[in-house]
JSON list of C-alpha atoms in Angstrom, two decimals:
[
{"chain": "A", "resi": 1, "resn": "UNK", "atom": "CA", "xyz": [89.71, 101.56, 68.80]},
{"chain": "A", "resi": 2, "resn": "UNK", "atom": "CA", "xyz": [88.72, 100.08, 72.38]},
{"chain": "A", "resi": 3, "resn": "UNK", "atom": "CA", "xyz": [89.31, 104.33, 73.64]},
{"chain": "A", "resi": 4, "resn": "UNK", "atom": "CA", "xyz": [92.17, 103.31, 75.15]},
{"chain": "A", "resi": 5, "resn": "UNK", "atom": "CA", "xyz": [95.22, 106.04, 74.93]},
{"chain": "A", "resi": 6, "resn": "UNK", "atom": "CA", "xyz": [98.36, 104.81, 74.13]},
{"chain": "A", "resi": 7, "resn": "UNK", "atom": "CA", "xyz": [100.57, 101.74, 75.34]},
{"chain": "A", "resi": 8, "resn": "UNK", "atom": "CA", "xyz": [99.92, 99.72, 72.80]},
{"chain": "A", "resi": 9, "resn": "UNK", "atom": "CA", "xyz": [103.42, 99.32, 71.23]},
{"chain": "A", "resi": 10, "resn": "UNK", "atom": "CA", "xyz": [104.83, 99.22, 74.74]},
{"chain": "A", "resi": 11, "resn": "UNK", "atom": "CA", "xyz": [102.51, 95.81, 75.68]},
{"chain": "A", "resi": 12, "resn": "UNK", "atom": "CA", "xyz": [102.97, 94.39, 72.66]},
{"chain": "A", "resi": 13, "resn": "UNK", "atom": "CA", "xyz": [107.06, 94.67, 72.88]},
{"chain": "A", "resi": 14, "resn": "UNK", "atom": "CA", "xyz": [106.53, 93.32, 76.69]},
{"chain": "A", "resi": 15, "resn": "UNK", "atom": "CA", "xyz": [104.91, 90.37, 75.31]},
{"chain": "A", "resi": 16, "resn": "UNK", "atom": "CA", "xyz": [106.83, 89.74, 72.83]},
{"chain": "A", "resi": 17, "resn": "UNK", "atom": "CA", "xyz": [109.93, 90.44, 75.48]},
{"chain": "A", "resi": 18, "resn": "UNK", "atom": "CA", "xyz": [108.22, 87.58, 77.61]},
{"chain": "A", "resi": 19, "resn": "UNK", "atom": "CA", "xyz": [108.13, 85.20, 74.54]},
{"chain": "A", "resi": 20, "resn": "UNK", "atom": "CA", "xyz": [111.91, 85.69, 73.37]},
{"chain": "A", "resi": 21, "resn": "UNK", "atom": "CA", "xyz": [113.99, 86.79, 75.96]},
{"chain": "A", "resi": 22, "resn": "UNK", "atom": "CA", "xyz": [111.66, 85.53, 79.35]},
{"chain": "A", "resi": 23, "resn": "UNK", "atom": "CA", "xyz": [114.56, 87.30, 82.02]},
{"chain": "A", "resi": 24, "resn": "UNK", "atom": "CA", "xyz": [115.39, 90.53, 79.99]},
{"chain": "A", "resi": 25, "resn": "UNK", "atom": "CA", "xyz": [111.02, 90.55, 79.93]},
{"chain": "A", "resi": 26, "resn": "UNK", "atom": "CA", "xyz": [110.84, 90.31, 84.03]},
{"chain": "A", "resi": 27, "resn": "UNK", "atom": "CA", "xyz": [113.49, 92.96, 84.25]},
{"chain": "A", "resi": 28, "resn": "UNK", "atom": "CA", "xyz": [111.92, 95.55, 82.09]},
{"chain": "A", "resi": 29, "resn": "UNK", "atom": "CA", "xyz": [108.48, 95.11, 84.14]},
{"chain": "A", "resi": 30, "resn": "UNK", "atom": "CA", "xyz": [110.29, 95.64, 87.20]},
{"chain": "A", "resi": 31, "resn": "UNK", "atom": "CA", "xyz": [111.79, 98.36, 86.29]},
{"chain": "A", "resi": 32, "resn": "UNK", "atom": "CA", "xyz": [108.79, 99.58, 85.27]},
{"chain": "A", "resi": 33, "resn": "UNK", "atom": "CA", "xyz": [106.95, 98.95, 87.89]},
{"chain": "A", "resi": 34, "resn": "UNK", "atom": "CA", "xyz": [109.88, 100.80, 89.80]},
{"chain": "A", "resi": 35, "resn": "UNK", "atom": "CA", "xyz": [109.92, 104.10, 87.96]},
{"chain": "A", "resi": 36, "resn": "UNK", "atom": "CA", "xyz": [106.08, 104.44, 87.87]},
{"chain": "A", "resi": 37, "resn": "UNK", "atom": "CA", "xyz": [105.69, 103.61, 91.54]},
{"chain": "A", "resi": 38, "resn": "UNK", "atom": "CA", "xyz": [108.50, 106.50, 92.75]},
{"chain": "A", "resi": 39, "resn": "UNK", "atom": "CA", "xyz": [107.21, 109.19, 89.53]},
{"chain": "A", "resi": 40, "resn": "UNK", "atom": "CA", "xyz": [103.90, 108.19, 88.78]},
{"chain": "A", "resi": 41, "resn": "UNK", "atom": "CA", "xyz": [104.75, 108.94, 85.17]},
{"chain": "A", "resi": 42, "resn": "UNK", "atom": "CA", "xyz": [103.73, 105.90, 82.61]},
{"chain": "A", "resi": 43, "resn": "UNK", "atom": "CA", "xyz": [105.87, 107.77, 79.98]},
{"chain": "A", "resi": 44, "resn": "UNK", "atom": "CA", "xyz": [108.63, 107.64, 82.15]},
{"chain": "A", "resi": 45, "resn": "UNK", "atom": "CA", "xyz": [108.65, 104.38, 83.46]},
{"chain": "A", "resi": 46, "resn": "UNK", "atom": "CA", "xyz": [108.28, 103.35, 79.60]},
{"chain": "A", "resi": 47, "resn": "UNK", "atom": "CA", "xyz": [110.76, 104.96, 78.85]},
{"chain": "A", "resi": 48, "resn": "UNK", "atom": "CA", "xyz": [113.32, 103.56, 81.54]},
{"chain": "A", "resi": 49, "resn": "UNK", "atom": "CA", "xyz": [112.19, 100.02, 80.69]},
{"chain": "A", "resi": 50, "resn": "UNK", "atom": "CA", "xyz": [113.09, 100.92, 76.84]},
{"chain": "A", "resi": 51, "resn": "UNK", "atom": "CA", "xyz": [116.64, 101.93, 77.92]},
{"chain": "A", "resi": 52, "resn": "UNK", "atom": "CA", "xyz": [117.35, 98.78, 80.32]},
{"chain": "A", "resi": 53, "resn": "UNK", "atom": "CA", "xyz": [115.92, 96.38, 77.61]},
{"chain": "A", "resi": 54, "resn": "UNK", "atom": "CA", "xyz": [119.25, 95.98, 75.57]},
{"chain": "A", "resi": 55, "resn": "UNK", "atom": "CA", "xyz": [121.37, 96.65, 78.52]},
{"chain": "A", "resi": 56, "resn": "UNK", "atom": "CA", "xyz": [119.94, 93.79, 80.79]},
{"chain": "A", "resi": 57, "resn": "UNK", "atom": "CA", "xyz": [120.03, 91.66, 76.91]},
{"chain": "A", "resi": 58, "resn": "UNK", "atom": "CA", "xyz": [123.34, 92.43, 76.57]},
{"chain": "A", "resi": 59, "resn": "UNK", "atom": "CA", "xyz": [124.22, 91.43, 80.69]},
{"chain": "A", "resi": 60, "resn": "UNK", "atom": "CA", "xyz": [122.35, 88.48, 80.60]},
{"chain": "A", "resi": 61, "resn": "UNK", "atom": "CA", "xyz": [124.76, 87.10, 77.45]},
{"chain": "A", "resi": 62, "resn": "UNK", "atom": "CA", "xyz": [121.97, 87.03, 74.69]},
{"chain": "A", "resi": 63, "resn": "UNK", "atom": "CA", "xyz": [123.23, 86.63, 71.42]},
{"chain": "A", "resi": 64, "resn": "UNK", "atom": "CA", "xyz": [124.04, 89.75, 69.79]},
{"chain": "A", "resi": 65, "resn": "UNK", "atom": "CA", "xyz": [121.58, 89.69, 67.49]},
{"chain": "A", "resi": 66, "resn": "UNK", "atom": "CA", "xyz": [118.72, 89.54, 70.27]},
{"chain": "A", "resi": 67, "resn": "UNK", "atom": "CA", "xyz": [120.81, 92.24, 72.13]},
{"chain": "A", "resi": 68, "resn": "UNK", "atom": "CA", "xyz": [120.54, 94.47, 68.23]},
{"chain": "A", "resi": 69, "resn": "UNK", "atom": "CA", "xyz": [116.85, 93.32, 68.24]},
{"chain": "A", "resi": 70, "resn": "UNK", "atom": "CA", "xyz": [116.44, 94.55, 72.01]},
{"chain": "A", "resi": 71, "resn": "UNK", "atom": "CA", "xyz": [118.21, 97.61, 71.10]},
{"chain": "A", "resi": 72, "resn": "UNK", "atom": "CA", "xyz": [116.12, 98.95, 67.83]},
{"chain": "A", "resi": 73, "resn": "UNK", "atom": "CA", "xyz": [112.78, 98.10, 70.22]},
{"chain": "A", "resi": 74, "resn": "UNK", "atom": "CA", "xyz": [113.89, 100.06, 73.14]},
{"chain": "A", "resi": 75, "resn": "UNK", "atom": "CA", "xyz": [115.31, 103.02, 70.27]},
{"chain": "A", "resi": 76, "resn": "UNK", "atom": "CA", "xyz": [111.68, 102.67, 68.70]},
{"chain": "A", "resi": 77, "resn": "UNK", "atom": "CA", "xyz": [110.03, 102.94, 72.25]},
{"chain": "A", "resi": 78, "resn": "UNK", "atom": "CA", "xyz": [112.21, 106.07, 73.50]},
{"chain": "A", "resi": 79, "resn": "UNK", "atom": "CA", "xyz": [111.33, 108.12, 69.51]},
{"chain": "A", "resi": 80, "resn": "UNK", "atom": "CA", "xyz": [107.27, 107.40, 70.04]},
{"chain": "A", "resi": 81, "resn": "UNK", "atom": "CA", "xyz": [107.44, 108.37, 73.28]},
{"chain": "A", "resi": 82, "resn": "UNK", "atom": "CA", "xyz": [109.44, 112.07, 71.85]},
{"chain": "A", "resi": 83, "resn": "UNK", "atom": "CA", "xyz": [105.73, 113.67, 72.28]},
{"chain": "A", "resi": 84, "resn": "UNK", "atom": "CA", "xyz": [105.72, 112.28, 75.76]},
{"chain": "A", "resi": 85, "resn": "UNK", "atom": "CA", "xyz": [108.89, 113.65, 76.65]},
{"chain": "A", "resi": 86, "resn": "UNK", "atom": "CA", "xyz": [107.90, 117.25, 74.91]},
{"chain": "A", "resi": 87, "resn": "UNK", "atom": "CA", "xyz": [105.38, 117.30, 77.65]},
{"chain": "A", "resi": 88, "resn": "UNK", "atom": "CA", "xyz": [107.38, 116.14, 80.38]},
{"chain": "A", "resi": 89, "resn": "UNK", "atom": "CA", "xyz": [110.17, 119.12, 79.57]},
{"chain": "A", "resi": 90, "resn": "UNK", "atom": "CA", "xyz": [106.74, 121.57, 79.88]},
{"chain": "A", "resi": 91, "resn": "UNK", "atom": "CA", "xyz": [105.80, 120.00, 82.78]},
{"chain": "A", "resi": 92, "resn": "UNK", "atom": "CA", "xyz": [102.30, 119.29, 81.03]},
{"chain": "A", "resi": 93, "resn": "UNK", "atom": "CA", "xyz": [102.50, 115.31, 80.73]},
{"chain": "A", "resi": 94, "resn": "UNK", "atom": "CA", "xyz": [99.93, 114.09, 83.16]},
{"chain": "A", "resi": 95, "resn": "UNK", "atom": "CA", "xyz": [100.67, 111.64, 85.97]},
{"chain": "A", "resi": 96, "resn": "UNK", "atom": "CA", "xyz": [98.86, 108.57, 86.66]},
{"chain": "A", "resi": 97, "resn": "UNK", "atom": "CA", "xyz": [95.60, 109.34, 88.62]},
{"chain": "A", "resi": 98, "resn": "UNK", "atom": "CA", "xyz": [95.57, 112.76, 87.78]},
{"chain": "A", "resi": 99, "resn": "UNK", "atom": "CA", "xyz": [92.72, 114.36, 86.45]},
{"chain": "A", "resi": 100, "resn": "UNK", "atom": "CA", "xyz": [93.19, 116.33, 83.26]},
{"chain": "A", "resi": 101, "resn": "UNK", "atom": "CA", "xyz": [92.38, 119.87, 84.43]},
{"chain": "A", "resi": 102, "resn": "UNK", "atom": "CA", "xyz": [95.27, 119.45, 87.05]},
{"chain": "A", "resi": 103, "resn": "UNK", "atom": "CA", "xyz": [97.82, 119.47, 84.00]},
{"chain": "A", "resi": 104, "resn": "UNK", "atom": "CA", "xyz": [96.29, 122.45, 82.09]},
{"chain": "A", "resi": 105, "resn": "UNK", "atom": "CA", "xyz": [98.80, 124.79, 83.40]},
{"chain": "A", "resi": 106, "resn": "UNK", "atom": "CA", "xyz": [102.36, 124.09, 84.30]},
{"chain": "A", "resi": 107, "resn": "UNK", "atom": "CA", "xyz": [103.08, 125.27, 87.68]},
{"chain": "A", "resi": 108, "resn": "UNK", "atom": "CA", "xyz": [105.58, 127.99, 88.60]},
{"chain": "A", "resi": 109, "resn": "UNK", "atom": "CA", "xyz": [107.85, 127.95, 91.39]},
{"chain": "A", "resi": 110, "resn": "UNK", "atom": "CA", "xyz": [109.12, 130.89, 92.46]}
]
């Protein structure tokens, strides 16, 4: 709609996150912030924040429903994101910054 690509779902969880569960929130935008600042992957760091989500609900003692609700939302993130991860297994997702003639071809190391 506004062009954008994607993230949606993920910002709208966060928020949501923020609203219901304000530390387990914080935590998933610093790990965030943490994976995307050492990979430069968005996909990536989305996905690491899904995982941690009902892991740092369940360690901060949320009730277990919360901790179920925490855990179908991070599931849910981690099965959009299975395109994502296609790409990142071909070495084809692109990286934050990088143009999208730099990830036309997977590079070989030899």
């Amino acid at each position: 709609w506004l062009k954008f690509k994607g993230g949606k779902g993920i910002a709208t969880t966060c928020g949501a996150l923020l609203a219901l569960m304000p530390d387990v929130g914080l935590i998933s935008i610093a790990v965030w912030l943490l994976v995307l600042g050492f990979t430069r992957y968005v996909s990536i760091a989305s996905i690491a924040a899904a995982i941690v989500v009902p892991i740092s609900s369940w360690a901060t003692n949320h009730s277990s429903l919360m901790t179920g609700v925490a855990l179908v939302l991070g599931t849910l993130a981690i099965f959009k994101h299975r395109d994502n991860i296609r790409r990142l297994v071909a070495g084809t997702e692109q990286r934050l910054g990088q143009k999208k003639s730099e990830t036309s071809e997977p590079s070989s190391s030899k």
